[in-house]
Each structure stands twice: as C-alpha cells, then as structure tokens.
XYZ file of C-alpha atoms in Angstrom:
614
model
C 28.362 -14.728 43.187
C 26.712 -18.146 43.871
C 27.848 -20.081 46.717
C 30.661 -22.376 46.266
C 32.800 -24.961 48.160
C 33.570 -28.505 48.597
C 30.354 -28.556 50.632
C 27.868 -27.695 48.141
C 24.565 -28.815 48.655
C 24.209 -30.707 45.190
C 27.325 -32.472 45.943
C 28.656 -32.221 42.562
C 31.376 -30.118 40.656
C 32.350 -27.030 42.520
C 30.436 -24.090 41.047
C 32.658 -21.095 40.076
C 32.040 -17.366 40.368
C 30.336 -15.944 37.316
C 32.397 -13.106 36.422
C 35.261 -15.435 36.225
C 33.938 -17.275 33.272
C 33.331 -13.930 31.436
C 37.004 -12.777 31.303
C 38.548 -11.926 28.024
C 42.450 -12.338 27.450
C 44.547 -9.944 24.935
C 48.227 -10.825 24.308
C 50.255 -7.935 23.328
C 51.080 -7.618 19.662
C 54.723 -7.624 20.083
C 54.679 -10.801 22.140
C 52.766 -12.623 19.401
C 55.155 -11.552 16.610
C 58.093 -12.947 18.792
C 56.762 -16.245 19.529
C 55.124 -17.238 16.172
C 57.865 -16.021 13.622
C 60.252 -17.576 15.758
C 62.780 -14.169 15.502
C 65.605 -13.384 18.178
C 64.947 -11.011 20.657
C 66.780 -7.803 20.114
C 66.463 -4.101 20.051
C 62.833 -2.741 21.525
C 61.602 -6.212 21.879
C 64.082 -7.384 24.195
C 63.418 -3.942 26.078
C 59.751 -5.123 26.234
C 60.429 -8.678 27.313
C 62.549 -7.430 30.282
C 59.777 -5.049 31.028
C 57.086 -7.983 30.747
C 59.351 -9.927 33.107
C 59.960 -7.316 35.726
C 55.831 -6.889 35.823
C 55.423 -10.562 36.541
C 57.643 -10.606 38.972
C 56.689 -7.462 40.799
C 52.991 -8.687 40.654
C 53.668 -12.508 42.000
C 55.739 -10.804 44.656
C 52.830 -8.189 45.630
C 50.384 -11.509 45.599
C 52.547 -13.441 47.560
C 52.211 -10.811 50.110
C 48.704 -10.805 49.882
C 48.407 -14.478 50.394
C 50.130 -14.505 53.379
C 48.009 -11.797 55.239
C 44.866 -13.758 54.018
C 46.276 -16.965 55.360
C 47.013 -15.180 58.444
C 43.284 -13.745 58.581
C 41.737 -17.053 57.937
C 43.985 -18.595 60.897
C 42.549 -16.037 63.181
C 38.939 -16.434 62.032
C 39.707 -20.272 62.764
C 40.752 -19.479 66.121
C 37.586 -17.288 66.821
C 34.921 -19.492 65.375
C 36.224 -23.285 66.408
C 33.589 -23.633 68.861
C 30.721 -22.167 67.118
C 29.116 -25.083 65.467
C 26.574 -22.825 63.791
C 29.363 -20.994 61.930
C 31.163 -23.806 60.593
C 29.823 -23.906 57.380
C 30.593 -19.870 56.620
C 33.993 -20.835 57.868
C 34.272 -23.534 55.408
C 33.624 -21.365 52.661
C 35.425 -18.583 53.791
C 38.335 -20.803 54.317
C 37.980 -21.962 50.572
C 37.493 -18.392 49.217
C 40.549 -17.363 50.828
C 42.418 -19.818 48.302
C 40.914 -18.055 45.276
C 41.961 -14.466 46.692
C 45.449 -15.619 47.107
C 45.869 -16.784 43.803
C 48.519 -15.466 41.677
C 46.052 -14.693 39.065
C 44.063 -12.727 41.228
C 45.249 -9.016 40.303
C 47.575 -9.623 37.350
C 46.712 -7.923 34.159
C 45.153 -9.924 31.626
C 47.672 -10.133 28.830
C 50.063 -11.213 31.518
C 47.666 -13.568 32.684
C 47.269 -15.151 29.300
C 50.762 -15.336 28.817
C 51.240 -17.237 32.473
C 48.503 -19.527 31.672
C 49.732 -20.348 28.316
C 53.451 -21.300 29.424
C 52.599 -22.976 33.057
C 49.010 -24.438 32.802
C 49.460 -26.311 29.268
C 52.844 -25.927 28.135
C 54.133 -24.997 24.936
C 53.999 -27.362 22.346
C 56.011 -27.304 19.117
C 54.185 -29.328 16.264
C 55.118 -30.734 12.849
C 53.935 -28.752 10.036
C 54.488 -30.396 6.526
C 52.573 -30.420 3.584
C 51.763 -34.041 2.479
C 51.789 -32.437 -1.038
C 55.474 -31.259 -0.991
C 58.364 -33.642 0.136
C 59.907 -30.754 2.103
C 58.651 -27.577 3.409
C 61.301 -24.575 4.370
C 59.601 -24.007 7.270
C 58.490 -27.641 8.580
C 58.056 -26.137 12.123
C 55.829 -23.494 13.672
C 55.623 -22.686 17.548
C 51.716 -23.364 18.536
C 50.431 -21.712 21.722
C 47.908 -24.166 23.303
C 44.952 -21.784 24.220
C 43.568 -22.760 27.822
C 40.678 -21.534 29.478
C 41.631 -19.104 32.220
C 38.827 -20.108 34.291
C 39.451 -23.798 34.337
C 43.350 -23.236 34.798
C 42.263 -21.127 37.954
C 40.298 -24.000 39.284
C 43.588 -26.127 38.748
C 45.661 -23.516 40.455
C 43.226 -23.071 43.317
C 42.816 -27.042 43.805
C 46.574 -27.718 43.720
C 47.708 -24.760 45.931
C 49.587 -23.124 43.465
C 51.963 -25.956 42.997
C 52.268 -25.254 38.988
C 54.337 -22.036 40.248
C 56.952 -23.987 40.574
C 58.223 -24.894 37.133
C 57.887 -24.091 33.337
C 56.769 -26.892 31.643
C 57.464 -27.306 27.311
C 56.803 -29.971 25.194
C 57.761 -31.100 21.651
C 56.190 -33.522 18.875
C 58.373 -34.702 16.349
C 57.886 -36.282 13.100
C 61.131 -38.214 12.406
C 60.350 -38.799 8.753
C 62.372 -35.555 8.166
C 65.930 -34.709 8.615
C 65.600 -31.742 10.964
C 67.713 -28.495 11.697
C 67.339 -27.388 15.721
C 67.992 -23.630 15.013
C 64.409 -22.953 15.304
C 63.717 -25.061 18.410
C 66.849 -23.537 20.509
C 65.608 -20.060 19.557
C 62.494 -20.999 20.763
C 64.056 -22.630 23.849
C 66.099 -19.660 24.607
C 63.277 -17.136 24.401
C 61.164 -19.184 26.684
C 64.129 -19.641 29.010
C 64.181 -15.592 29.191
C 60.312 -15.358 29.765
C 60.692 -17.540 32.917
C 63.078 -15.584 34.738
C 64.775 -18.466 36.804
C 62.051 -20.657 37.568
C 62.817 -24.670 37.027
C 62.111 -25.987 33.674
C 60.233 -29.349 32.719
C 60.980 -30.255 29.136
C 59.036 -33.121 27.088
C 60.401 -34.592 23.769
C 57.960 -37.024 21.770
C 58.702 -38.846 18.561
C 55.777 -39.582 16.310
C 55.881 -43.585 16.591
C 54.276 -43.698 13.239
C 57.092 -41.845 11.754
C 59.679 -44.427 13.080
C 57.961 -47.962 13.086
C 59.990 -49.053 9.767
C 62.983 -47.208 10.632
C 65.993 -49.106 12.582
C 68.815 -47.572 13.956
C 71.312 -46.159 11.676
C 75.097 -44.539 11.981
C 73.541 -41.332 11.475
C 71.076 -41.371 14.398
C 72.416 -38.257 15.923
C 70.907 -36.376 12.957
C 67.456 -37.621 13.240
C 64.756 -37.393 15.786
C 65.143 -35.633 19.033
C 68.424 -36.541 19.505
C 70.274 -33.851 17.887
C 68.103 -31.450 19.940
C 69.008 -33.198 23.267
C 72.827 -32.813 22.466
C 72.319 -28.797 21.652
C 70.026 -28.424 24.681
C 72.568 -30.479 27.005
C 75.851 -28.893 25.464
C 74.549 -25.029 24.197
C 71.711 -24.148 26.091
C 72.266 -21.579 28.375
C 69.377 -22.809 30.648
C 70.335 -26.240 30.922
C 71.312 -25.729 34.396
C 67.871 -24.970 35.320
C 66.612 -28.257 33.789
C 64.625 -29.937 36.521
C 62.522 -32.468 34.795
C 63.047 -34.511 31.405
C 60.258 -36.757 29.791
C 61.668 -38.733 26.681
C 59.129 -40.789 24.286
C 60.215 -43.032 21.862
C 59.256 -45.932 19.482
C 61.097 -48.965 20.575
C 62.805 -49.517 17.537
C 64.609 -46.160 17.518
C 65.311 -46.491 21.147
C 66.792 -49.977 21.199
C 70.326 -48.283 19.976
C 70.009 -44.791 19.261
C 68.963 -42.968 22.233
C 71.098 -44.380 25.217
C 74.155 -44.039 22.828
C 73.483 -40.395 22.971
C 72.917 -40.227 26.778
C 76.370 -42.439 27.042
C 78.006 -39.403 25.076
C 75.839 -36.638 27.220
C 77.180 -38.614 30.342
C 80.891 -38.665 29.511
C 81.025 -35.178 28.093
C 78.757 -33.126 30.597
C 78.758 -34.757 33.886
C 77.807 -31.502 35.643
C 75.379 -29.674 33.255
C 72.631 -32.136 34.477
C 73.226 -32.298 38.379
C 70.029 -29.923 38.522
C 68.076 -32.491 36.854
C 65.716 -34.441 39.687
C 63.184 -36.035 37.603
C 63.560 -38.576 34.383
C 60.617 -40.497 32.135
C 62.080 -42.901 30.317
C 58.992 -44.987 30.685
C 58.330 -45.680 26.847
C 62.016 -46.784 26.047
C 61.785 -50.776 25.712
C 64.628 -52.820 25.216
C 66.310 -55.448 27.195
C 69.742 -55.773 25.145
C 72.516 -55.766 27.864
C 74.409 -53.185 26.033
C 71.202 -50.839 26.128
C 70.699 -51.621 29.997
C 74.456 -50.782 30.542
C 74.107 -47.575 28.647
C 71.101 -46.646 30.840
C 73.280 -47.086 34.031
C 75.803 -45.494 33.245
C 73.529 -42.212 32.325
C 71.900 -42.717 35.636
C 75.169 -42.805 37.494
C 75.831 -39.312 35.981
C 72.669 -37.764 37.100
C 73.804 -36.682 40.864
C 70.532 -34.950 41.611
C 67.878 -37.476 40.541
C 65.150 -38.035 42.844
C 61.908 -38.891 40.621
C 62.361 -42.056 37.808
C 59.905 -43.488 35.618
C 61.618 -46.221 33.446
C 60.511 -49.338 31.421
C 62.105 -51.993 33.345
C 63.524 -52.377 36.884
C 66.743 -54.188 35.193
C 67.104 -50.904 33.895
C 68.484 -49.586 37.477
C 72.130 -50.549 37.679
C 73.391 -52.516 40.513
C 75.670 -49.578 41.308
C 73.129 -47.072 41.047
C 72.888 -45.203 44.405
C 69.450 -46.059 45.296
C 69.023 -43.602 48.274
C 68.593 -40.633 45.837
C 65.121 -41.883 44.605
C 61.788 -40.532 45.895
C 59.914 -41.767 43.586
C 59.437 -44.692 41.061
C 57.502 -45.789 38.211
C 58.162 -48.779 36.048
C 56.198 -49.073 33.199
C 56.899 -52.823 32.546
C 55.457 -55.564 34.988
C 57.504 -57.116 37.918
C 57.378 -61.141 37.162
C 58.661 -62.518 40.386
C 58.620 -61.850 44.380
C 62.013 -61.615 44.158
C 62.281 -58.953 41.631
C 59.796 -57.138 43.619
C 61.518 -57.561 47.063
C 64.774 -56.407 45.156
C 63.274 -53.045 44.161
C 62.724 -51.760 47.676
C 66.099 -53.671 48.975
C 68.169 -51.143 46.468
C 65.961 -48.176 47.147
C 65.569 -47.651 50.733
C 64.362 -43.967 50.547
C 61.366 -44.443 48.256
C 58.238 -42.768 49.512
C 55.731 -43.496 46.167
C 55.911 -46.162 43.767
C 53.923 -47.615 40.754
C 54.461 -50.796 38.762
C 52.460 -53.779 37.622
C 53.063 -57.558 38.543
C 52.457 -60.382 36.177
C 52.806 -64.125 37.022
C 52.480 -67.198 34.927
C 52.286 -70.538 37.104
C 51.377 -73.941 36.215
C 51.283 -75.082 39.765
C 49.782 -74.490 43.444
C 52.318 -71.994 45.414
C 53.766 -73.377 48.335
C 52.396 -71.291 51.165
C 54.745 -70.736 54.444
C 54.586 -67.720 56.674
C 57.735 -65.592 56.362
C 60.761 -66.026 58.761
C 60.334 -62.789 60.712
C 64.093 -62.086 60.669
C 64.151 -62.297 56.676
C 61.302 -59.386 56.778
C 62.395 -56.289 54.905
C 60.905 -53.196 56.858
C 60.825 -50.422 54.426
C 60.089 -47.293 56.299
C 59.756 -44.523 54.022
C 57.091 -45.586 51.462
C 54.092 -43.688 51.839
C 52.421 -44.637 48.313
C 52.122 -47.561 46.505
C 50.490 -48.481 43.294
C 50.075 -51.711 41.856
C 48.377 -53.355 39.079
C 47.809 -56.678 38.711
C 48.284 -57.969 35.014
C 45.847 -60.951 33.583
C 47.708 -63.724 32.123
C 47.045 -67.509 31.902
C 46.691 -69.598 35.158
C 46.964 -66.228 37.232
C 46.575 -67.368 40.664
C 46.131 -64.406 43.130
C 47.076 -65.831 45.989
C 50.600 -66.284 44.674
C 50.813 -62.604 43.341
C 49.538 -61.568 46.806
C 52.713 -63.386 48.342
C 54.914 -60.932 46.506
C 54.114 -58.688 49.586
C 54.984 -61.286 51.680
C 58.738 -60.634 53.044
C 58.336 -56.723 52.848
C 56.951 -54.448 55.957
C 55.843 -50.980 55.253
C 55.474 -49.236 58.159
C 54.897 -45.544 56.833
C 52.685 -46.421 53.780
C 49.570 -44.337 53.795
C 48.137 -44.931 50.473
C 47.542 -48.190 48.460
C 45.767 -48.537 45.163
C 45.429 -52.115 43.484
C 44.141 -52.686 40.078
C 42.993 -55.608 38.216
C 42.717 -56.608 34.416
C 40.044 -58.654 33.127
C 39.714 -62.542 33.301
C 41.635 -62.785 36.504
C 41.341 -66.144 38.754
C 40.305 -66.093 42.460
C 42.514 -67.683 45.331
C 43.899 -70.715 45.504
C 44.642 -70.882 49.391
C 42.391 -70.082 51.968
C 41.504 -66.451 53.294
C 42.400 -67.267 56.725
C 45.787 -68.326 55.208
C 46.106 -65.344 53.482
C 45.498 -63.222 56.140
C 48.094 -64.535 58.603
C 50.505 -63.950 55.978
C 49.501 -60.179 55.276
C 48.866 -59.129 58.727
C 51.089 -56.273 59.620
C 52.357 -55.987 56.359
C 50.777 -52.184 56.325
C 50.315 -51.152 59.939
C 49.648 -47.461 59.341
C 47.455 -47.723 55.938
C 44.883 -45.246 55.698
C 43.462 -44.859 52.263
C 42.753 -47.865 49.954
C 41.796 -47.949 46.098
C 40.644 -51.249 44.470
C 40.053 -50.547 41.109
C 38.356 -53.286 38.794
C 37.356 -55.430 41.333
C 34.704 -56.444 38.845
C 37.147 -58.339 36.706
C 38.017 -60.792 39.426
C 36.211 -64.214 38.350
C 34.954 -66.673 40.612
C 35.092 -64.974 44.230
C 34.976 -61.304 42.953
C 35.294 -59.170 45.635
C 35.650 -61.911 48.681
C 38.854 -62.652 46.960
C 40.000 -59.356 48.496
C 38.516 -59.974 52.046
C 41.589 -61.252 53.361
C 43.825 -58.425 52.206
C 40.833 -55.835 53.554
C 40.821 -57.754 57.096
C 44.362 -57.092 57.374
C 43.998 -53.357 57.243
C 41.857 -52.337 60.510
C 43.381 -48.956 60.210
C 41.560 -47.764 56.975
C 39.835 -44.080 56.982
C 39.019 -44.041 53.520
C 37.823 -46.932 50.784
C 37.071 -46.712 47.308
C 35.670 -49.824 45.681
C 35.142 -50.536 41.675
C 32.674 -53.932 41.859
C 29.387 -55.124 40.263
C 26.100 -54.976 41.508
C 25.772 -58.445 42.580
C 29.083 -58.279 44.769
C 27.895 -55.078 46.512
C 25.739 -57.305 49.396
C 28.855 -59.198 50.158
C 31.085 -55.988 50.684
C 27.904 -55.285 52.998
C 28.534 -58.209 54.891
C 32.146 -57.353 55.330
C 31.488 -53.775 56.537
C 28.402 -54.220 58.514
C 28.604 -57.925 60.302
C 30.057 -57.722 63.618
C 33.550 -59.030 64.056
C 34.311 -62.322 65.369
C 30.555 -63.187 66.610
C 31.369 -59.800 69.293
C 29.708 -56.251 69.372
C 32.558 -54.591 67.412
C 32.396 -53.636 63.412
C 35.456 -53.865 61.416
C 37.171 -50.562 60.293
C 36.737 -48.747 63.276
C 38.083 -45.775 61.631
C 36.585 -45.819 58.249
C 35.076 -42.388 57.852
C 34.721 -42.150 53.767
C 33.842 -44.526 51.409
C 32.975 -44.466 47.605
C 31.681 -47.186 45.708
C 31.610 -47.607 41.994
C 28.939 -49.741 40.804
C 30.252 -50.845 36.991
C 27.267 -52.931 35.887
C 25.869 -52.327 32.181
C 21.774 -52.135 33.003
C 19.845 -53.084 30.226
C 15.902 -53.034 30.517
C 15.751 -56.087 28.256
C 17.234 -58.509 31.000
C 15.365 -56.802 33.838
C 16.333 -53.764 34.964
C 14.453 -53.505 38.248
C 15.447 -57.012 38.921
C 18.649 -55.880 38.674
C 18.915 -53.137 41.013
C 16.313 -55.106 43.609
C 17.920 -54.476 46.899
C 20.656 -51.942 46.026
C 18.723 -49.039 47.806
C 18.457 -51.286 51.009
C 21.818 -51.979 50.718
C 23.430 -48.900 50.563
C 20.827 -47.663 53.432
C 22.279 -50.527 55.476
C 25.932 -49.402 55.484
C 25.311 -45.803 55.792
C 22.983 -46.514 58.842
C 25.519 -49.153 60.178
C 28.614 -47.397 60.122
C 27.239 -44.350 61.263
C 26.591 -45.635 64.556
C 30.075 -46.288 64.803
C 31.791 -43.282 63.383
C 30.183 -40.100 63.568
C 30.093 -38.299 60.252
C 30.513 -41.284 58.184
C 30.121 -40.324 54.601
C 29.131 -42.735 51.911
C 29.155 -42.238 48.075
C 28.105 -44.154 45.134
C 28.815 -43.616 41.291
C 28.312 -45.117 37.894
C 28.332 -43.657 34.583
C 24.798 -43.553 33.627
C 25.511 -42.863 29.860
C 27.701 -45.654 29.256
C 26.799 -48.272 31.691
C 22.929 -48.220 30.944
C 21.015 -48.974 27.504
C 17.832 -49.145 26.341
C 15.859 -46.473 27.851
C 17.628 -47.433 31.011
C 19.361 -43.950 31.518
C 16.058 -42.365 32.411
C 15.043 -44.866 35.083
C 18.561 -45.101 36.495
C 18.798 -40.877 37.010
C 15.020 -41.357 38.803
C 16.643 -44.299 40.769
C 19.427 -42.118 42.133
C 17.184 -39.151 42.854
C 14.654 -41.233 44.709
C 17.642 -43.006 46.566
C 18.939 -39.290 47.793
C 15.703 -38.377 49.040
C 15.290 -41.520 51.153
C 18.852 -40.566 52.684
C 17.634 -36.955 53.090
C 14.535 -38.010 55.133
C 16.557 -40.536 57.400
C 18.734 -37.537 58.033
C 21.783 -38.982 56.432
C 23.662 -37.352 53.572
C 24.757 -39.438 50.212
C 26.572 -38.492 47.270
C 25.789 -39.805 44.024
C 28.165 -39.303 41.053
C 26.440 -39.852 38.035
C 29.389 -40.015 35.215
C 33.134 -40.340 34.996
C 33.836 -36.431 35.501
C 31.918 -36.308 38.521
C 33.572 -39.461 39.922
C 37.123 -38.002 39.233
C 35.985 -34.552 41.126
C 34.891 -37.015 44.020
C 38.251 -38.455 44.173
C 40.131 -35.395 44.016
C 37.547 -34.250 47.249
C 39.105 -37.931 48.732
C 42.473 -36.068 48.304
C 43.283 -39.872 47.919
C 44.277 -40.085 44.460
C 48.235 -41.649 44.009
C 49.794 -38.786 41.570
C 51.766 -41.012 40.124
C 50.667 -40.719 36.130
C 53.121 -38.774 35.169
C 56.525 -38.172 37.495
C 57.491 -34.667 36.996
C 58.284 -32.204 39.793
C-alpha cells in the first residue's frame, strides 16, 4: 500500500490503495431484472429483497461497531503519542487510515456494495426514452442505473465522514412533450422505498426546459409534466412520511401558474403528510405574480418541519412565515436594496447559513453615514455567508458594502464574496469604509474572495477596507491577477500603523489563485517577473509571526497559458517549489482546477450551499 494522507509529500491529490482500484462489482441477476423491467415485487423476489435488506442492515450494524472500536483505538494512540514530535506524521496517517477502515463499505459483499453506491452516491435517475421517428412509444420511460466508480465513491464517503449514509436520493428528468402515466414512476418509488429500509429520502424532479419553453399553463396542468407524480407521491406513496428533501426544477413558463396551484392543493389536502420535509428547493421557480407568491406562502406555511429553503426570491417568503424554523437559506435572484438585505435577517433569526446575490443600480453618489448603534441588528446564529456582487451599470461598490451596515454577525465564521466582471471601484475613502465595517464580523475565521481580478480600477485595493476590519482571519483564499499580487503582499507584510506588528496575527493558511492569461508573445518572463520573490516574501514574513503558516498558490496552466507557455510555466513552478524547500519552507502548488478544488477541500472552508439538501 502506498503512503497516503493529506500531508502527502507532493501536496497533490491523495493517493488511494491500489487494491481498491481493481475491485469488480457484480449485481445479482434478480435485482437487475426487478429494477430494469419495472415489475412489482412478489413471491420469491420479495423474499430475496427482504433478505437483501437484512444483509445490508446487519453489515452496517457490524461496521458501526467496528468504527466505534477503531475510533477508540485512535483516541488511545493519540493520547500516548501527543508529546512525541517524531511520531507526528505516522500518527496523522494512522488517524486518516482509520476513517477508511471504519467506512461502512469496508467489509460489505461486492453486490451489496454496488447497490448501495448506485443508490446513495449517485441516486437513481429516470430518463425519457422516446424514438424521434415515432410519435409515441408504449414504454417511453425506463430505469437507468448510473454507474458509479466504487473507489471514487469510497474516497468521497471517507472525506465526508459517511454523511451520505443519512439519506437516499432519487432523481427524475422529465420531457413534458408527452402526456404521462405515473404508474411506472410510482412502481419505481415503491421498490426503492422498500430497499432503503427506513432511511430519510431526498427526491429531485426536473422538467426539460426545452420541452416547455413554448407551452403556457393550461387547465389540464395536473395531467402534464411533474405535477401528476408530485400529487400521487404526496397522496399515495407509503413512504411519504420519510420524504425529507424535495428539489423541484421547472421552466419559467410552466411554473408561473401551474406548480404553486398544485402546492396549494397539496397543502390543503395533506397538511400532515409533509411534516417530515426538512429541505425544499424551488430556486428555479421564477415569477413575481402576486397570486403565485401568495400560493407559495400558503405552501410554506404547511411545512411545519422545514429547515432548509432554496427559493427564487425573498418576496416568496410570506410575512406570516415562522422564520425561526429555517437554518439555511439560498435565494437565486439578487437582492436590490439594503432594506431587503436587512429584512431577511430580521425575519429569520435562527438562520445559520445563507447564500444570495446583491445588485444595486445607482446613478448618484451614496450618502455615507455611520449607523446608529441602537438601530443595528445583532444576528447571533449566522455562521456562513455567501454573497455574489452582480455586475450592473453604475455599480458603486461602496454602496454595495453598505448593505452590511446595520447588521452585525457575532457568530459568523465563514464569509465568501464573489464578483462579476466589469465592476467599478470605491466612491468613498477606504478609511470611511473601514469605520463602517469595523465590528460587523467579530469572530470571522475563513474568508474566500472570488473573482477579485474582475474588479476594475482599484482591484484588490478595493477590498482592503473589508480585510482590515477582519483581524481574526485564520484562512484566506483570494483569486486575483498577477499585477495585484504585490499590492496584496503590501497588505500582508507591511508593519501595522508604522509599529512592529503585522496585520492578521492569526492567519495560518492562505491560497492565492493567479487568474492571468500568460502569453509568450506578450513577454511571458516579464509578466511573472518578481512573482517568485513576492511569494517568498509573504511566506518568510508571515512565518516569523505565525509558526506553521502555510502558503499555497494555484493557476490552471492548461487554460491560463498559451503559445508555448504551459511548459515554461510548469518549469517556473517547479523552480519555485525548490527555492522554498532550500529555505526550509513549504509551498504547495496546484496546477489545474481539480487540484485547486482538492486544496479548498483540505482548507475545510468551502461554503456548502451549492445545493441545499440534508
């Protein structure tokens, strides 16, 4: 077995034991026939399915016991080796390996492993099957098992510490050009509910937007698209009490008048059947029609257990909605005013994570004034915030930053800001911005600044007021262009206020993403001149302040470099790593998007709001 773990010498993707790469998986013939032919469970097949369930349950229970034993053993080893610096690396590998050993996949038979990986890792996807040369096919839909690489799934489960074992996930894609019968879909749902043995269930239903772009809502809306399956699922499905997450994706035209009508009918008929629903995603449902907003509000009112909401607009949340339920919120559209921004946090006092965009169209200079302390809202639960600043005409970033003014987040740990192209710089002085932002995020630890290279005029300098107001940062990720790197170095390495201390005394980890396009015809070596000394200066200076400070740099060589530069760029980074090694310092270099993504995983700081499901 090759050595593996986060501290692997080459600082790249964690290698995996070779024997796991060669595993072959066989699914029992009976299970294949049952799933692909869409037949009900009966007779001998029912007995085999029950036996299959018993084997899965027993295997998971056995592995849970082993997992507990291994963790206790690791705790004992850590207590014995805590003071032995020479054994630190070996201990780290031992701890990482224990996650692999204690994985529920460890000793399961191959056929059960395949079934579990297929269902839980990738979900089940029902896709339309129709012949373009025939108007209608008697069996237009089939069950498609998405084949998942077992080792890839095992890596994912190991890294996420087995969280995928908390629910089963099923996905449907619909082509709405056909008038559907839902008996096949209900049969599949029933079979999969039997196989999951009491696990909470997440369901995703998607309409093909190409098939509905020219179709407006009609009186027979309940007979088309995903509506009939939703209605039957809620009213007839025995496992509806286990439905914990529902993700609905529809085209704009259908959703304006059809989907929420159905929701109202469901809410009126079955208030209790959806009590288990914890996560709801309606982020692609886009309409500002008053009746639709009211219908959405009525539906949300009926969901007594809802904790995670992904929705198109903040206006869809009704005024009488009990906001203390929600833990996470994602808004697809942009927030247009500071009042709307503040209103979200006023109405949702227990929100722990939020993601949305901000857009401001201004034709005048903002009036800047410090907020009255008595008017500041203290939101004491929010821990993760992801904000995207949308580009628009006459955008003034200082006014956008003023959206934060008036709300203080004492518990916020992670902040992610991203910027669209063609954004303007500040219209007020950095000192004024600093005084306005100071104290808004007193406990911040992780900051991601994405698309800084898109900010025109002042670039990274535009963000200095924000950064200076965050002295508690421990991890920082910045994507910027090469010309802005010296400016960032000045912020990180210059003494604070002419004294003998550096800013950000707690900063331990930093990843810089270089977003330039290097081209030999423009003078490649001139463009990166000084980059090596700049990075060296950051590492050397920060290490004197914080022992163990780790600097990483990444750029996608394949897409950012042209005309013979990739090979030269590769040689440049190799030389950069060697220079750091000679000086006794470590520098991690990530050369493509996949490696950079893995680096962010190791940061443990990416904000998990891409898809709000349990």
